Coordinates of C-alpha atoms in Angstrom, one line a residue:
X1 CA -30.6 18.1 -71.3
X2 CA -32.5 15.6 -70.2
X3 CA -29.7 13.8 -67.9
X4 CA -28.6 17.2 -65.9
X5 CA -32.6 18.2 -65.6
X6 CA -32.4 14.8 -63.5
X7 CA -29.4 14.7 -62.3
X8 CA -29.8 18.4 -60.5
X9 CA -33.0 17.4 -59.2
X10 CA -31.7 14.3 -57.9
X11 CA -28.8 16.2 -56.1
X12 CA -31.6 18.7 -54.9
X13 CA -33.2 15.8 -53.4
X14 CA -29.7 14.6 -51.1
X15 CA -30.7 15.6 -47.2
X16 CA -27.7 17.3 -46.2
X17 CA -25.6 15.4 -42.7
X18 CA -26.1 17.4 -38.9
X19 CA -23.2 18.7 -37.2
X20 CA -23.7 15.5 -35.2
X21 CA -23.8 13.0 -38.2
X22 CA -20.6 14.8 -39.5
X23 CA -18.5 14.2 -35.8
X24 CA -20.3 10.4 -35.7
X25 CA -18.8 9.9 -39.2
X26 CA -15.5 11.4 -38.1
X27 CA -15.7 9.6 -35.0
X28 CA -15.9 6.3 -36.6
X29 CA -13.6 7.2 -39.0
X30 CA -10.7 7.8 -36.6
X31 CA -11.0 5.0 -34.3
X32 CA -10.9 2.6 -37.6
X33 CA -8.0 4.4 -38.9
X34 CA -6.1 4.2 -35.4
X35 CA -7.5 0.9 -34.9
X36 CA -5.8 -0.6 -38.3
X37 CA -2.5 1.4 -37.3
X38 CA -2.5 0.3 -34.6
X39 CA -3.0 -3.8 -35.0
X40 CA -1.0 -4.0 -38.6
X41 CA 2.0 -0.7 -38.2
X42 CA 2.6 0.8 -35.0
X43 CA 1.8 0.8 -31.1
X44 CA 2.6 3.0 -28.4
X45 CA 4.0 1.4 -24.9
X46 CA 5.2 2.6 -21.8
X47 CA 7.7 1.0 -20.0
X48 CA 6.3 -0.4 -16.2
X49 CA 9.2 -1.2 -14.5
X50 CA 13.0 -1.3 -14.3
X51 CA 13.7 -4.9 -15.7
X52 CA 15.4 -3.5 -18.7
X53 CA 17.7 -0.4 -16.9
X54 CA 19.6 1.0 -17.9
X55 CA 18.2 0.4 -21.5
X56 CA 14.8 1.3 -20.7
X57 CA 13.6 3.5 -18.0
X58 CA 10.2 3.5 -16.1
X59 CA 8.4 6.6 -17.3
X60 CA 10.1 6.1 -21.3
X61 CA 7.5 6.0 -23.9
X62 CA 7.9 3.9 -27.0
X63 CA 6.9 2.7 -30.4
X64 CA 6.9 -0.2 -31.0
X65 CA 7.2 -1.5 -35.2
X66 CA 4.6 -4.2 -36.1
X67 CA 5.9 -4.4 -39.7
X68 CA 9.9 -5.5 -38.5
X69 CA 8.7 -9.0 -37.5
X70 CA 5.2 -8.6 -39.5
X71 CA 1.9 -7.8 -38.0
X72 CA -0.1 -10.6 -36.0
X73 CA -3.4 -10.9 -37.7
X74 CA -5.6 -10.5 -34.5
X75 CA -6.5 -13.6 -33.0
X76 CA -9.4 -12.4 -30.8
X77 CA -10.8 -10.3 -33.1
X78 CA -13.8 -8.5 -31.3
X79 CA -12.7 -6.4 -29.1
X80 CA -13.3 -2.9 -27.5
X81 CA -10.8 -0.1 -29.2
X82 CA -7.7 0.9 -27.7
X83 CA -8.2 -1.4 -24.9
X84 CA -5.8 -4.4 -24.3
X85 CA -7.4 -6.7 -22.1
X86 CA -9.7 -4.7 -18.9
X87 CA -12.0 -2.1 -19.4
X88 CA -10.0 1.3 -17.8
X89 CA -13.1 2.1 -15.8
X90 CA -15.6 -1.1 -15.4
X91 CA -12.5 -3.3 -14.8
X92 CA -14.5 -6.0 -17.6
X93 CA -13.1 -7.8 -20.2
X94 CA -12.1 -5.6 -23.5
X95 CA -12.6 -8.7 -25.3
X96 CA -15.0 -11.3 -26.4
X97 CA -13.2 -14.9 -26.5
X98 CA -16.0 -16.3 -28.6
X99 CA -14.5 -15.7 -31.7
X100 CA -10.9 -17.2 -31.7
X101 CA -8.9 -16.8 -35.5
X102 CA -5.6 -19.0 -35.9
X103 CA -2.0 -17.5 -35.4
X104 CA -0.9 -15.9 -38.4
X105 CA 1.7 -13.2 -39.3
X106 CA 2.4 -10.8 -42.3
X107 CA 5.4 -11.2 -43.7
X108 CA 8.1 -8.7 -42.0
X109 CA 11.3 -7.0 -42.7
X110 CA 13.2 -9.2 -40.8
X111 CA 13.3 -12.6 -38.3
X112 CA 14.0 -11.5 -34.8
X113 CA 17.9 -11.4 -33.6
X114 CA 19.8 -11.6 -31.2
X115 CA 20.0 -8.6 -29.2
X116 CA 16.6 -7.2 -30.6
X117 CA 14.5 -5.6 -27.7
X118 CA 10.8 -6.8 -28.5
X119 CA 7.9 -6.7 -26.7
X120 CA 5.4 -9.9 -26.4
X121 CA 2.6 -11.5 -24.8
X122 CA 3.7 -12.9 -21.6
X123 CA 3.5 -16.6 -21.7
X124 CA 2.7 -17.6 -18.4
X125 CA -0.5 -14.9 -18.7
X126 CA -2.5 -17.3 -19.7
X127 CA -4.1 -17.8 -16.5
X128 CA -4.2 -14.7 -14.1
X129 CA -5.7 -14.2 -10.8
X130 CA -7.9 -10.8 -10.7
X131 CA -6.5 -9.7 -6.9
X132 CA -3.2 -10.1 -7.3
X133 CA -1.7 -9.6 -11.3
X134 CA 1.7 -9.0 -10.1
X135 CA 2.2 -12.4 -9.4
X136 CA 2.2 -14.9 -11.9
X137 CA -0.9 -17.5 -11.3
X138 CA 1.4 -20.8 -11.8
X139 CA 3.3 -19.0 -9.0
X140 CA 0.6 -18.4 -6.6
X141 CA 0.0 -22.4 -7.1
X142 CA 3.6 -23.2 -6.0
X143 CA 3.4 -21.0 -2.9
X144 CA 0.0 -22.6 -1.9
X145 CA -2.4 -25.0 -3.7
X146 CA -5.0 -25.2 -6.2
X147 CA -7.9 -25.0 -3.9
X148 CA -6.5 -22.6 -2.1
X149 CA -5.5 -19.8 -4.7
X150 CA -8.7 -20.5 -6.4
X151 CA -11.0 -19.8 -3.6
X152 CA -9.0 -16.6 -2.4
X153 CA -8.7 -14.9 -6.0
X154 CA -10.9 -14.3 -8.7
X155 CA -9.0 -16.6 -11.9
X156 CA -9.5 -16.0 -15.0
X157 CA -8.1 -17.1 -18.8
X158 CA -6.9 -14.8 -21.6
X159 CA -6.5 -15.6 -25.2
X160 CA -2.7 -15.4 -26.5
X161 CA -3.3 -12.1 -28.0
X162 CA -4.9 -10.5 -25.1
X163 CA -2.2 -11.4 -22.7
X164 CA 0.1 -8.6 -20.5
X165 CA 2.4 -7.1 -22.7
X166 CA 6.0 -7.1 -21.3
X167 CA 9.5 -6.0 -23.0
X168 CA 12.7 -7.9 -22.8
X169 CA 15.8 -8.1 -24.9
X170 CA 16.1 -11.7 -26.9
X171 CA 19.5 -13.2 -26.0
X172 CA 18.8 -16.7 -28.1
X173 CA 16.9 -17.3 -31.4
X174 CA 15.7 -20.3 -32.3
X175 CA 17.9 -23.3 -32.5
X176 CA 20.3 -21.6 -29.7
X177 CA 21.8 -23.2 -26.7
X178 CA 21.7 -20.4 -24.2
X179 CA 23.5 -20.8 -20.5
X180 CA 24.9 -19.0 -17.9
X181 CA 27.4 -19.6 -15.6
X182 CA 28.3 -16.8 -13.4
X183 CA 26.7 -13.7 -14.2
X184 CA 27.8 -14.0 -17.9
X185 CA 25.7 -15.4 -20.5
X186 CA 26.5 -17.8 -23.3
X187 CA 25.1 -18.6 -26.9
X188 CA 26.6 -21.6 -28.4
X189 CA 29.4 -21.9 -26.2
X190 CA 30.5 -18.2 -26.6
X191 CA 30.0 -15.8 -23.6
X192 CA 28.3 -12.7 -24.2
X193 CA 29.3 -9.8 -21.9
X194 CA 26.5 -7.7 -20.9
X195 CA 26.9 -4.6 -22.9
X196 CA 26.9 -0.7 -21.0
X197 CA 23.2 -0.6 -21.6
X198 CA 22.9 -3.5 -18.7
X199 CA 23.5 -3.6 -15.2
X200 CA 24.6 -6.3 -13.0
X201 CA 24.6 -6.2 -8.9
X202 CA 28.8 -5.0 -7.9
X203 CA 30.4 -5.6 -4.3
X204 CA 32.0 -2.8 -3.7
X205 CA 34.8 -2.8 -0.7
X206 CA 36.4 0.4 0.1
X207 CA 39.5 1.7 2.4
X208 CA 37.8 4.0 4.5
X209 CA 34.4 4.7 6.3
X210 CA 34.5 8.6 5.4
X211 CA 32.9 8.4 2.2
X212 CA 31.8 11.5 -0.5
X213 CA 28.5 9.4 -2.2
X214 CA 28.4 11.9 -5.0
X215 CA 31.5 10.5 -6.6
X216 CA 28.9 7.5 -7.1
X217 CA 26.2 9.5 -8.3
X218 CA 28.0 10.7 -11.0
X219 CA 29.6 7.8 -12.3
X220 CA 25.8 6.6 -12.6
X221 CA 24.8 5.0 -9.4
X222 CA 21.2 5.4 -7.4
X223 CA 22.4 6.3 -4.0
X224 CA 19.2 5.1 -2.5
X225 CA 19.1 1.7 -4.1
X226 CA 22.7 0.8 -2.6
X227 CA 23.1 -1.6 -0.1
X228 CA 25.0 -1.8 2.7
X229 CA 26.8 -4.4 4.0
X230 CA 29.0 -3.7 6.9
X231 CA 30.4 -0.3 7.6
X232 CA 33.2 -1.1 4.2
X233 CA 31.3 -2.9 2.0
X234 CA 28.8 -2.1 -0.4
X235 CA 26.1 -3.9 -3.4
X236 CA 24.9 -1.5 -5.9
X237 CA 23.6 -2.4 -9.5
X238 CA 26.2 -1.1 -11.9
X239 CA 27.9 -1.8 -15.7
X240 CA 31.5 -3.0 -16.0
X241 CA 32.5 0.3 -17.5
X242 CA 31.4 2.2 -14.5
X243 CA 33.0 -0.4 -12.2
X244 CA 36.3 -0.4 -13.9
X245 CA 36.0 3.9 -13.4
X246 CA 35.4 2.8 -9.6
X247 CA 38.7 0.4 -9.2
X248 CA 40.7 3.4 -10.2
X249 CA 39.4 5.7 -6.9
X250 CA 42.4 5.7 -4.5
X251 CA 39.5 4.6 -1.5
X252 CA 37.9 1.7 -3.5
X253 CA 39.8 -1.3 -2.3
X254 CA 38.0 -3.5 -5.2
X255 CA 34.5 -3.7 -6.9
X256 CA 33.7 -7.1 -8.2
X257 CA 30.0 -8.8 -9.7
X258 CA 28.1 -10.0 -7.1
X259 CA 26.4 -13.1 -8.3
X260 CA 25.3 -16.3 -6.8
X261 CA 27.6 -19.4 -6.9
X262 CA 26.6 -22.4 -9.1
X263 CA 26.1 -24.3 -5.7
X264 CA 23.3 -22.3 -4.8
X265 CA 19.3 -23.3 -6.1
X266 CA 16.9 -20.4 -6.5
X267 CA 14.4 -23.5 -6.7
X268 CA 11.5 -21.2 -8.4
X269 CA 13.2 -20.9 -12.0
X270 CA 12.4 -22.7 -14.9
X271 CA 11.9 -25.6 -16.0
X272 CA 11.0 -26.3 -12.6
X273 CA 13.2 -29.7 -12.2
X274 CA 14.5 -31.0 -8.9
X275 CA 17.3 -32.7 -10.8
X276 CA 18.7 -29.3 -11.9
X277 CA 20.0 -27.0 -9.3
X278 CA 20.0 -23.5 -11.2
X279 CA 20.2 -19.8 -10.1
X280 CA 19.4 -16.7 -12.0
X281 CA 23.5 -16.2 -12.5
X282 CA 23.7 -20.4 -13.4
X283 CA 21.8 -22.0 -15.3
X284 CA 22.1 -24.2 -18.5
X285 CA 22.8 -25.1 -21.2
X286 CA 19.3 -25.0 -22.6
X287 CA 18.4 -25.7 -26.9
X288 CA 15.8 -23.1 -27.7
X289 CA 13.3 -25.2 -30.0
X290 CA 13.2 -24.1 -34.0
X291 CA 10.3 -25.1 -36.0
X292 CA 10.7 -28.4 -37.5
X293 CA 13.4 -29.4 -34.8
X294 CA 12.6 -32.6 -33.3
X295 CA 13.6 -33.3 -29.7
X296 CA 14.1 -36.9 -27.9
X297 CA 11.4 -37.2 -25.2
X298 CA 12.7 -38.7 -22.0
X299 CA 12.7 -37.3 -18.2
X300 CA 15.9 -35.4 -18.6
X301 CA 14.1 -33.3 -21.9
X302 CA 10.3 -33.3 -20.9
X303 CA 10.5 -30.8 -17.6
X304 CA 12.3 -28.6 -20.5
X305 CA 10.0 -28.6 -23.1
X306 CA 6.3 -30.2 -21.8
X307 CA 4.7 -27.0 -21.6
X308 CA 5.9 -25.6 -25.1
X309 CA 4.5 -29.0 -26.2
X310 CA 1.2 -28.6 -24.5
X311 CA 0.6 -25.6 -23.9
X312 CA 2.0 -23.4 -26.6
X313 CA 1.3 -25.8 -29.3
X314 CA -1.8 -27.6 -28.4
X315 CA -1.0 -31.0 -27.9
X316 CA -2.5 -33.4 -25.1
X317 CA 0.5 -34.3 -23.3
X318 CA 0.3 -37.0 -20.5
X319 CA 3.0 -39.7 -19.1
X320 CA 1.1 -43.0 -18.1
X321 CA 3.7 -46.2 -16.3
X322 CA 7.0 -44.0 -17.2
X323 CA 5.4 -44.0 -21.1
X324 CA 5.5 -40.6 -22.4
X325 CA 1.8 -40.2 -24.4
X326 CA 1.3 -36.8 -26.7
X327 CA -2.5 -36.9 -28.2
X328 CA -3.0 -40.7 -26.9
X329 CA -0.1 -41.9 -28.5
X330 CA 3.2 -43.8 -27.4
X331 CA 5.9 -40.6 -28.2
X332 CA 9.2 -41.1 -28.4
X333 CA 10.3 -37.8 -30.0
X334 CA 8.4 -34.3 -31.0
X335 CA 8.7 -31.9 -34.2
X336 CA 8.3 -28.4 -33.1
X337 CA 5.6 -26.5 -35.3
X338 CA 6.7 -23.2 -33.9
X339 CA 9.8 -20.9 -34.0
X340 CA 11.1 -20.2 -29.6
X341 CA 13.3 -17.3 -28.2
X342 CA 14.8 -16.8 -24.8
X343 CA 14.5 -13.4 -23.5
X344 CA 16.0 -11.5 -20.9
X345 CA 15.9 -8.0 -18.9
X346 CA 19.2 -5.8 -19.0
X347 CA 18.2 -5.6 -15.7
X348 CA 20.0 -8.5 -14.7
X349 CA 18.6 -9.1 -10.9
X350 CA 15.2 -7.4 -11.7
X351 CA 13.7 -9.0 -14.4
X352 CA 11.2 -11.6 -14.4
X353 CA 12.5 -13.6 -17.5
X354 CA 13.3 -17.1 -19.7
X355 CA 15.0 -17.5 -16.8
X356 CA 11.3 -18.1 -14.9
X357 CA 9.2 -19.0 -17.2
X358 CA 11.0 -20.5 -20.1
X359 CA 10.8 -20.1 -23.8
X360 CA 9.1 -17.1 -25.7
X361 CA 7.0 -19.1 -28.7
X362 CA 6.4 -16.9 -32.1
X363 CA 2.8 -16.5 -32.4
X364 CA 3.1 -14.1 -28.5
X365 CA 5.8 -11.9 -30.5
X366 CA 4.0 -8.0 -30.5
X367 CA 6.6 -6.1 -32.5
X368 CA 10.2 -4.9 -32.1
X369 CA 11.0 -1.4 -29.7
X370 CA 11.9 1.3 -32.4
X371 CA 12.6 4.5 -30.4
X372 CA 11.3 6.8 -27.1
X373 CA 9.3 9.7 -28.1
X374 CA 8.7 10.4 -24.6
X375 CA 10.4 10.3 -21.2
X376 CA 8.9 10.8 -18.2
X377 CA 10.3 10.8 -14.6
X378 CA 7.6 10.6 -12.3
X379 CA 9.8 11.0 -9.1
X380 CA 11.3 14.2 -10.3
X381 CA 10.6 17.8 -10.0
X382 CA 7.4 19.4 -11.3
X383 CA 10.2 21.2 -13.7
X384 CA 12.6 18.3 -14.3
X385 CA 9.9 15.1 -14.9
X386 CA 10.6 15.3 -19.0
X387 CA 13.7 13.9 -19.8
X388 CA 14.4 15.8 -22.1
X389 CA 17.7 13.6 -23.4
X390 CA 15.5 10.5 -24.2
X391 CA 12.7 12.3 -26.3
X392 CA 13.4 10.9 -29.8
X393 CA 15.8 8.4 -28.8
X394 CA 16.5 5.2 -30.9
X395 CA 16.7 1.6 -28.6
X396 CA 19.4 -0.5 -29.0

């Protein structure tokens, strides 16, 4: 008698929450709940541009799976909720890089494949300039100089984690030899057609001036993104299925890729070597490093792998009289601590890829694309912008 005397007196005694109280608690609640879903299950991304058509279209929304690889314990871990790396409205850091954690990972379902469409950290958005995001900083440098860019644009440094998020598809896993040798892409020697979810640039000839463009548009082409040559010839991004479909029109004299020669040097792709004249449809072969892979240092390998050695992994990396040094030491050779991947856009001659800025390391790995539960088409109709085909669709 004596316990419930106090224990009903003590429950008399309890102030009861205000409707505000009650929404704070809620509040709080929610944004922890999203927050851990977020960092440790699932994410939501929209796609920004058309590197991965016809995959991926501008306007798709995704999921994207933290548990397939395994979640990236956060390695800047105070930061504003729901924010990536800018404020939406102050333009301010979302972040404070006072606090920096080591990479680590859950485990995961599964090590990345080949063919896997993943979004990550951009590696070359370690240094950004404010004014000007589309282009990359290192970039910006090549075009001008240090002093230069740095007086012009306000430069800043973001933490691995806290880096733009972009989406390719990963064509090499770790331990790979990737190169590419006109248009086609090989792994290990074998050549890897580009499957009907990619698109390459075709030359398109045809017999006659007098010309019905709707026959393109429905076999899949953008009428306003074709190119015209002379008054018979034609460039238009395309798969092989729809250009095979093409060769069989009786005014088509003959659709071929349209890709650079090997003797031609784009000069702005990785690793940035005057000794190697590559293009964006030849370049190669390239290893991908593998943790625990050790690599022969010498001035055909360093261009290749100095900034995964320095700059991904943390080293002090410096070449004094033709001597290579890594942290003040003579270095002949280097053991990788990290897993690479080289990634690509479907999008063959609109992507910003490996192809620029070299290797993807683990620890800038976000999660793997799951499926589109939205679609929308900014350029259409008030009554056509949902795509309505996409919503619910599973990526490949």
């Amino acid at each position: 008698m004596k316990w419930k005397f106090w224990q009903k007196e003590t429950d008399g005694n309890k102030k009861k929450k205000t409707k505000t109280r009650e929404w704070v608690d809620a509040i709080v609640f929610a944004v922890v709940a999203a927050t851990i879903i977020r960092v440790f299950f699932i994410e939501a991304y929209t796609i920004p541009s058309g590197s991965m058509e016809r995959s991926l279209l501008i306007g798709d929304f995704l999921f994207v799976s933290k548990v397939n690889y395994g979640a990236r314990i956060p390695m800047t871990p105070v930061a504003f909720p729901f924010a990536h790396h800018t404020m939406p409205i102050t333009g301010t850091k979302a972040y404070w890089d006072g606090v920096q954690w080591q990479y680590r990972r859950l485990p995961g379902l599964s090590e990345i494949k080949r063919n896997d469409i993943v979004v990550f950290n951009l590696p070359v958005g370690d240094t950004v300039a404010l004014e000007n995001q589309e282009t990359s900083y290192y970039t910006l440098l090549r075009q001008s100089d240090w002093k230069a860019v740095n007086s012009q644009y306000t430069i800043t440094s973001r933490p691995v984690d806290k880096r733009e998020n972009i989406i390719k598809r990963c064509i090499g896993i770790s331990g790979d030899v990737v190169s590419m040798k006109n248009g086609v892409v090989s792994i290990n020697g074998k050549q890897e057609l580009l499957k009907n979810t990619g698109q390459m640039p075709y030359k398109i000839e045809t017999k006659t001036t007098d010309i019905n463009f709707d026959v393109f548009k429905d076999l899949g082409f953008r009428i306003g993104e074709m190119q015209q040559v002379n008054a018979n010839t034609y460039v238009a991004n395309g798969t092989e299925e729809m250009a095979q479909k093409l060769r069989k029109l009786d005014f088509i004299k003959s659709a071929e890729l349209f890709v650079k020669p090997p003797s031609v040097n784009d000069g702005d792709l990785f690793p940035l070597d005057t000794n190697r004249k590559w293009n964006v449809d030849n370049f190669g072969p390239v290893k991908i490093p593998a943790k625990g892979w050790t690599v022969k240092i010498d001035s055909n390998t360093m261009p290749l792998y100095y900034r995964a050695i320095r700059t991904y992994e943390g080293n002090k990396v410096e070449q004094r009289n033709n001597v290579w040094y890594i942290n003040d030491k003579v270095a002949t050779s280097y053991t990788f601590k990290m897993n690479y991947y080289w990634m690509m856009g479907d999008n063959r001659h609109n992507s910003i890829d490996s192809r620029y800025w070299g290797f993807l390391p683990e620890d800038h790995v976000v999660g793997k694309a799951l499926f589109i539960w939205m679609s929308w088409d900014s350029t259409a109709s008030l009554l056509n912008k949902i795509r309505w085909g996409r919503l619910l669709r599973g990526i490949h």
